[in-house]
Amino acid sequence: MEETKSRFKRICVFCGSSSGKKLSYQEAAIQLGNELVERRIDLVYGGGSVGLMGLVSQAVHHGGRHVLGVIPKTLMPREITGETIGEVKAVADMHQRKAEMARQADAFIALPGGYGTLEELLEVITWAQLGIHRKPVGLLNVDGYYNSLLTFIDKAVDEGFISPMARRIIISAPNAKELVRQLEEYEPEFDEITSKLVWDEVDRLSYVPGSEVAT
C-alpha cells in the first residue's frame, strides 16, 4: 500500500459499538482504517474491539499505525468492550473521555453510530463554532446514513438557528478517501464575535494547520 503524507498526525473517529445491519457500514469502517494507514495517520477512538469501533481500530493497528483507545474505567470489562487494541488510556468518566480524545486528535470523523456517536459529533461541532478548536469535522455519510441529520441542520439554517458559516463546519462525503481529502483542505472560519472569544488554555483544543500537532 502506497503511503501519502497528511497534514494530520492523529484523527479521532466516532462510531457505533454495534456493526449495524448493512455490510456497507462495516466495509466503510475498514476502508476508513485503511485510508488512515495509507496517509500515515494514527487513530484516536473510544476503545474496545466491538462493532464499527473494533473494525476501524483493527484496520489501523494491522496496518502498522498507532491506535489510542480512550475509555472510562467503568466500561473496561472485556464483556462490555471486548479485547483491547493498541494503547489504552483509562479515564474517570465520559466527559473526561471526550476531552481527552479531542485533545489527542487533529481532526474528527464520524462513521454511522447511535446516541453516543451523535453526542460526540455535535459537541465537537459546537466547540468549533465557539472557537475552542480549529479542527476539521467530517461525516462519513455511508449510504446516506446521515442524510436526515444534514436535512435537519439545513432546516435549522433556514429557520435562523444555525448560521451559514457554522453550517460549513460540517464536511460530508460518501467514502473515506473523498472525506479525508476534503478535511485536508478545510480552513476554519470565524465571525466577529467568535474571533474575540478567549478560552482558558485548558479549554482550548486548537489545531494549527501545518504543525501536525494539537495544542
mmCIF file of C-alpha atoms in Angstrom:
data_model
loop_
_atom_site.group_PDB
_atom_site.id
_atom_site.type_symbol
_atom_site.label_atom_id
_atom_site.label_comp_id
_atom_site.label_asym_id
_atom_site.label_seq_id
_atom_site.Cartn_x
_atom_site.Cartn_y
_atom_site.Cartn_z
ATOM 1 C CA MET A 1 0.000 0.000 0.000
ATOM 2 C CA GLU A 2 1.462 3.323 -1.095
ATOM 3 C CA GLU A 3 1.644 5.882 1.705
ATOM 4 C CA THR A 4 0.588 9.517 1.311
ATOM 5 C CA LYS A 5 1.766 12.219 3.700
ATOM 6 C CA SER A 6 -1.017 14.019 5.582
ATOM 7 C CA ARG A 7 -1.244 17.337 7.428
ATOM 8 C CA PHE A 8 -2.757 15.339 10.304
ATOM 9 C CA LYS A 9 -0.870 13.200 12.775
ATOM 10 C CA ARG A 10 -3.927 11.732 14.530
ATOM 11 C CA ILE A 11 -7.638 11.602 13.678
ATOM 12 C CA CYS A 12 -10.366 10.851 16.188
ATOM 13 C CA VAL A 13 -13.090 8.553 14.898
ATOM 14 C CA PHE A 14 -16.551 8.431 16.475
ATOM 15 C CA CYS A 15 -18.647 5.387 15.566
ATOM 16 C CA GLY A 16 -21.001 2.711 16.801
ATOM 17 C CA SER A 17 -20.137 -0.062 19.223
ATOM 18 C CA SER A 18 -22.545 -2.062 17.049
ATOM 19 C CA SER A 19 -21.807 -3.109 13.482
ATOM 20 C CA GLY A 20 -25.147 -2.015 12.039
ATOM 21 C CA LYS A 21 -27.410 -4.037 9.801
ATOM 22 C CA LYS A 22 -25.748 -3.154 6.491
ATOM 23 C CA LEU A 23 -22.492 -4.705 5.378
ATOM 24 C CA SER A 24 -21.626 -1.335 3.813
ATOM 25 C CA TYR A 25 -21.206 0.206 7.282
ATOM 26 C CA GLN A 26 -18.651 -2.418 8.210
ATOM 27 C CA GLU A 27 -16.854 -2.077 4.889
ATOM 28 C CA ALA A 28 -16.723 1.708 5.340
ATOM 29 C CA ALA A 29 -15.105 1.335 8.767
ATOM 30 C CA ILE A 30 -12.393 -0.909 7.327
ATOM 31 C CA GLN A 31 -11.891 1.409 4.344
ATOM 32 C CA LEU A 32 -11.501 4.380 6.677
ATOM 33 C CA GLY A 33 -8.904 2.494 8.692
ATOM 34 C CA ASN A 34 -7.019 1.639 5.513
ATOM 35 C CA GLU A 35 -7.176 5.270 4.360
ATOM 36 C CA LEU A 36 -5.628 6.417 7.636
ATOM 37 C CA VAL A 37 -2.849 3.877 7.222
ATOM 38 C CA GLU A 38 -2.231 4.974 3.630
ATOM 39 C CA ARG A 39 -1.902 8.591 4.768
ATOM 40 C CA ARG A 40 0.233 7.652 7.792
ATOM 41 C CA ILE A 41 -2.356 8.924 10.257
ATOM 42 C CA ASP A 42 -2.744 7.427 13.736
ATOM 43 C CA LEU A 43 -6.141 6.700 15.290
ATOM 44 C CA VAL A 44 -7.798 8.017 18.433
ATOM 45 C CA TYR A 45 -11.104 6.343 19.335
ATOM 46 C CA GLY A 46 -13.294 5.268 22.200
ATOM 47 C CA GLY A 47 -11.547 1.967 22.917
ATOM 48 C CA GLY A 48 -12.521 -1.685 22.641
ATOM 49 C CA SER A 49 -12.905 -4.123 19.764
ATOM 50 C CA VAL A 50 -16.661 -4.409 19.224
ATOM 51 C CA GLY A 51 -18.796 -3.066 16.385
ATOM 52 C CA LEU A 52 -17.520 -0.454 13.953
ATOM 53 C CA MET A 53 -15.122 0.736 16.664
ATOM 54 C CA GLY A 54 -13.405 -2.634 16.540
ATOM 55 C CA LEU A 55 -13.250 -2.779 12.749
ATOM 56 C CA VAL A 56 -11.671 0.627 12.236
ATOM 57 C CA SER A 57 -9.191 0.184 15.086
ATOM 58 C CA GLN A 58 -8.130 -3.275 13.903
ATOM 59 C CA ALA A 59 -7.592 -1.996 10.362
ATOM 60 C CA VAL A 60 -5.351 0.826 11.589
ATOM 61 C CA HIS A 61 -3.479 -1.406 14.039
ATOM 62 C CA HIS A 62 -2.919 -4.158 11.482
ATOM 63 C CA GLY A 63 -1.640 -1.508 9.077
ATOM 64 C CA GLY A 64 1.126 -0.583 11.483
ATOM 65 C CA ARG A 65 -0.195 2.763 12.737
ATOM 66 C CA HIS A 66 -0.620 3.723 16.382
ATOM 67 C CA VAL A 67 -4.052 3.238 17.962
ATOM 68 C CA LEU A 68 -5.080 5.051 21.139
ATOM 69 C CA GLY A 69 -8.291 3.971 22.818
ATOM 70 C CA VAL A 70 -9.679 6.306 25.472
ATOM 71 C CA ILE A 71 -12.195 4.578 27.700
ATOM 72 C CA PRO A 72 -13.853 5.178 31.077
ATOM 73 C CA LYS A 73 -12.831 2.675 33.719
ATOM 74 C CA THR A 74 -16.451 1.576 34.136
ATOM 75 C CA LEU A 75 -16.558 0.380 30.504
ATOM 76 C CA MET A 76 -13.265 -1.500 30.579
ATOM 77 C CA PRO A 77 -14.513 -5.038 31.430
ATOM 78 C CA ARG A 78 -13.931 -7.337 28.453
ATOM 79 C CA GLU A 79 -17.574 -8.411 28.276
ATOM 80 C CA ILE A 80 -18.552 -4.799 27.533
ATOM 81 C CA THR A 81 -15.926 -3.592 25.055
ATOM 82 C CA GLY A 82 -14.060 -6.721 24.005
ATOM 83 C CA GLU A 83 -10.290 -7.076 23.712
ATOM 84 C CA THR A 84 -8.104 -4.007 23.871
ATOM 85 C CA ILE A 85 -6.376 -2.839 20.680
ATOM 86 C CA GLY A 86 -3.197 -0.781 20.730
ATOM 87 C CA GLU A 87 -2.652 1.672 23.579
ATOM 88 C CA VAL A 88 -5.441 2.131 26.102
ATOM 89 C CA LYS A 89 -5.876 5.191 28.280
ATOM 90 C CA ALA A 90 -8.337 4.781 31.152
ATOM 91 C CA VAL A 91 -10.204 7.891 32.291
ATOM 92 C CA ALA A 92 -12.645 8.640 35.075
ATOM 93 C CA ASP A 93 -15.832 9.309 33.121
ATOM 94 C CA MET A 94 -17.461 10.094 29.771
ATOM 95 C CA HIS A 95 -16.729 13.825 29.991
ATOM 96 C CA GLN A 96 -13.019 13.204 30.502
ATOM 97 C CA ARG A 97 -13.071 10.662 27.678
ATOM 98 C CA LYS A 98 -14.407 13.195 25.162
ATOM 99 C CA ALA A 99 -11.996 15.904 26.290
ATOM 100 C CA GLU A 100 -9.003 13.579 26.056
ATOM 101 C CA MET A 101 -9.978 12.271 22.623
ATOM 102 C CA ALA A 102 -10.359 15.840 21.393
ATOM 103 C CA ARG A 103 -7.009 16.902 22.831
ATOM 104 C CA GLN A 104 -5.206 13.994 21.211
ATOM 105 C CA ALA A 105 -6.646 14.442 17.712
ATOM 106 C CA ASP A 106 -6.059 16.866 14.831
ATOM 107 C CA ALA A 107 -9.424 16.185 13.150
ATOM 108 C CA PHE A 108 -12.664 14.278 13.730
ATOM 109 C CA ILE A 109 -14.633 11.787 11.641
ATOM 110 C CA ALA A 110 -17.989 10.234 12.463
ATOM 111 C CA LEU A 111 -18.926 6.873 10.976
ATOM 112 C CA PRO A 112 -22.501 5.611 11.410
ATOM 113 C CA GLY A 113 -23.475 5.206 15.051
ATOM 114 C CA GLY A 114 -26.137 5.891 17.644
ATOM 115 C CA TYR A 115 -26.712 8.290 20.520
ATOM 116 C CA GLY A 116 -23.103 8.278 21.706
ATOM 117 C CA THR A 117 -21.723 8.974 18.239
ATOM 118 C CA LEU A 118 -24.174 11.829 17.687
ATOM 119 C CA GLU A 119 -23.443 13.354 21.084
ATOM 120 C CA GLU A 120 -19.686 13.273 20.493
ATOM 121 C CA LEU A 121 -20.078 14.652 16.984
ATOM 122 C CA LEU A 122 -22.357 17.537 17.925
ATOM 123 C CA GLU A 123 -20.132 18.532 20.828
ATOM 124 C CA VAL A 124 -17.010 18.912 18.674
ATOM 125 C CA ILE A 125 -19.085 20.843 16.107
ATOM 126 C CA THR A 126 -20.235 23.175 18.878
ATOM 127 C CA TRP A 127 -16.658 23.593 20.124
ATOM 128 C CA ALA A 128 -15.603 24.512 16.585
ATOM 129 C CA GLN A 129 -18.427 27.054 16.349
ATOM 130 C CA LEU A 130 -17.264 28.655 19.604
ATOM 131 C CA GLY A 131 -13.620 28.732 18.537
ATOM 132 C CA ILE A 132 -12.485 26.270 21.209
ATOM 133 C CA HIS A 133 -10.727 24.335 18.453
ATOM 134 C CA ARG A 134 -9.987 24.780 14.757
ATOM 135 C CA LYS A 135 -10.004 21.129 13.814
ATOM 136 C CA PRO A 136 -11.957 19.790 10.812
ATOM 137 C CA VAL A 137 -15.093 17.740 11.491
ATOM 138 C CA GLY A 138 -16.227 15.152 8.954
ATOM 139 C CA LEU A 139 -19.259 12.938 8.428
ATOM 140 C CA LEU A 140 -18.687 9.660 6.607
ATOM 141 C CA ASN A 141 -22.173 9.519 5.131
ATOM 142 C CA VAL A 142 -22.294 5.836 4.212
ATOM 143 C CA ASP A 143 -25.304 5.001 2.022
ATOM 144 C CA GLY A 144 -26.912 8.287 3.062
ATOM 145 C CA TYR A 145 -26.975 7.304 6.733
ATOM 146 C CA TYR A 146 -26.648 10.926 7.841
ATOM 147 C CA ASN A 147 -28.959 12.452 5.217
ATOM 148 C CA SER A 148 -31.715 13.063 7.755
ATOM 149 C CA LEU A 149 -29.292 14.761 10.156
ATOM 150 C CA LEU A 150 -27.973 17.008 7.390
ATOM 151 C CA THR A 151 -31.539 17.848 6.362
ATOM 152 C CA PHE A 152 -32.325 18.839 9.952
ATOM 153 C CA ILE A 153 -29.212 21.030 10.118
ATOM 154 C CA ASP A 154 -30.125 22.704 6.817
ATOM 155 C CA LYS A 155 -33.616 23.307 8.217
ATOM 156 C CA ALA A 156 -32.036 24.952 11.278
ATOM 157 C CA VAL A 157 -30.070 27.213 8.927
ATOM 158 C CA ASP A 158 -33.254 28.127 7.031
ATOM 159 C CA GLU A 159 -35.027 28.931 10.312
ATOM 160 C CA GLY A 160 -32.191 31.090 11.615
ATOM 161 C CA PHE A 161 -30.870 28.833 14.388
ATOM 162 C CA ILE A 162 -27.578 27.926 12.673
ATOM 163 C CA SER A 163 -25.587 30.409 10.618
ATOM 164 C CA PRO A 164 -24.416 29.510 7.098
ATOM 165 C CA MET A 165 -20.840 29.888 8.372
ATOM 166 C CA ALA A 166 -21.461 27.399 11.190
ATOM 167 C CA ARG A 167 -23.089 25.031 8.691
ATOM 168 C CA ARG A 168 -19.808 24.911 6.781
ATOM 169 C CA ILE A 169 -18.071 23.398 9.807
ATOM 170 C CA ILE A 170 -19.546 20.036 8.831
ATOM 171 C CA ILE A 171 -17.818 18.272 5.941
ATOM 172 C CA SER A 172 -19.649 15.313 4.459
ATOM 173 C CA ALA A 173 -18.654 12.697 1.890
ATOM 174 C CA PRO A 174 -19.842 9.184 0.966
ATOM 175 C CA ASN A 175 -16.436 7.490 1.167
ATOM 176 C CA ALA A 176 -13.280 7.716 3.251
ATOM 177 C CA LYS A 177 -10.904 8.825 0.520
ATOM 178 C CA GLU A 178 -13.047 11.799 -0.507
ATOM 179 C CA LEU A 179 -13.789 12.770 3.083
ATOM 180 C CA VAL A 180 -10.169 12.804 4.214
ATOM 181 C CA ARG A 181 -9.218 14.787 1.094
ATOM 182 C CA GLN A 182 -11.804 17.440 2.000
ATOM 183 C CA LEU A 183 -10.640 17.508 5.621
ATOM 184 C CA GLU A 184 -7.085 18.121 4.407
ATOM 185 C CA GLU A 185 -8.311 21.200 2.502
ATOM 186 C CA TYR A 186 -10.508 22.621 5.273
ATOM 187 C CA GLU A 187 -9.838 26.135 6.556
ATOM 188 C CA PRO A 188 -11.794 27.327 9.641
ATOM 189 C CA GLU A 189 -13.938 30.454 9.533
ATOM 190 C CA PHE A 190 -14.824 32.710 12.459
ATOM 191 C CA ASP A 191 -17.344 35.512 12.785
ATOM 192 C CA GLU A 192 -16.567 38.787 14.534
ATOM 193 C CA ILE A 193 -17.883 37.623 17.905
ATOM 194 C CA THR A 194 -16.242 34.187 17.920
ATOM 195 C CA SER A 195 -12.887 35.591 16.853
ATOM 196 C CA LYS A 196 -12.832 37.724 20.014
ATOM 197 C CA LEU A 197 -13.593 34.903 22.453
ATOM 198 C CA VAL A 198 -10.725 33.963 24.740
ATOM 199 C CA TRP A 199 -10.786 30.461 26.206
ATOM 200 C CA ASP A 200 -8.605 29.249 29.056
ATOM 201 C CA GLU A 201 -5.721 27.120 27.848
ATOM 202 C CA VAL A 202 -7.244 24.057 29.488
ATOM 203 C CA ASP A 203 -10.361 24.531 27.360
ATOM 204 C CA ARG A 204 -8.623 25.232 24.057
ATOM 205 C CA LEU A 205 -8.251 22.360 21.626
ATOM 206 C CA SER A 206 -6.676 24.270 18.760
ATOM 207 C CA TYR A 207 -5.085 22.729 15.725
ATOM 208 C CA VAL A 208 -2.554 24.887 13.913
ATOM 209 C CA PRO A 209 -2.627 23.989 10.192
ATOM 210 C CA GLY A 210 0.674 22.548 9.036
ATOM 211 C CA SER A 211 2.035 21.950 12.517
ATOM 212 C CA GLU A 212 0.849 18.333 12.814
ATOM 213 C CA VAL A 213 0.236 18.838 16.496
ATOM 214 C CA ALA A 214 -2.813 19.570 18.592
ATOM 215 C CA THR A 215 -2.447 22.334 21.142
#
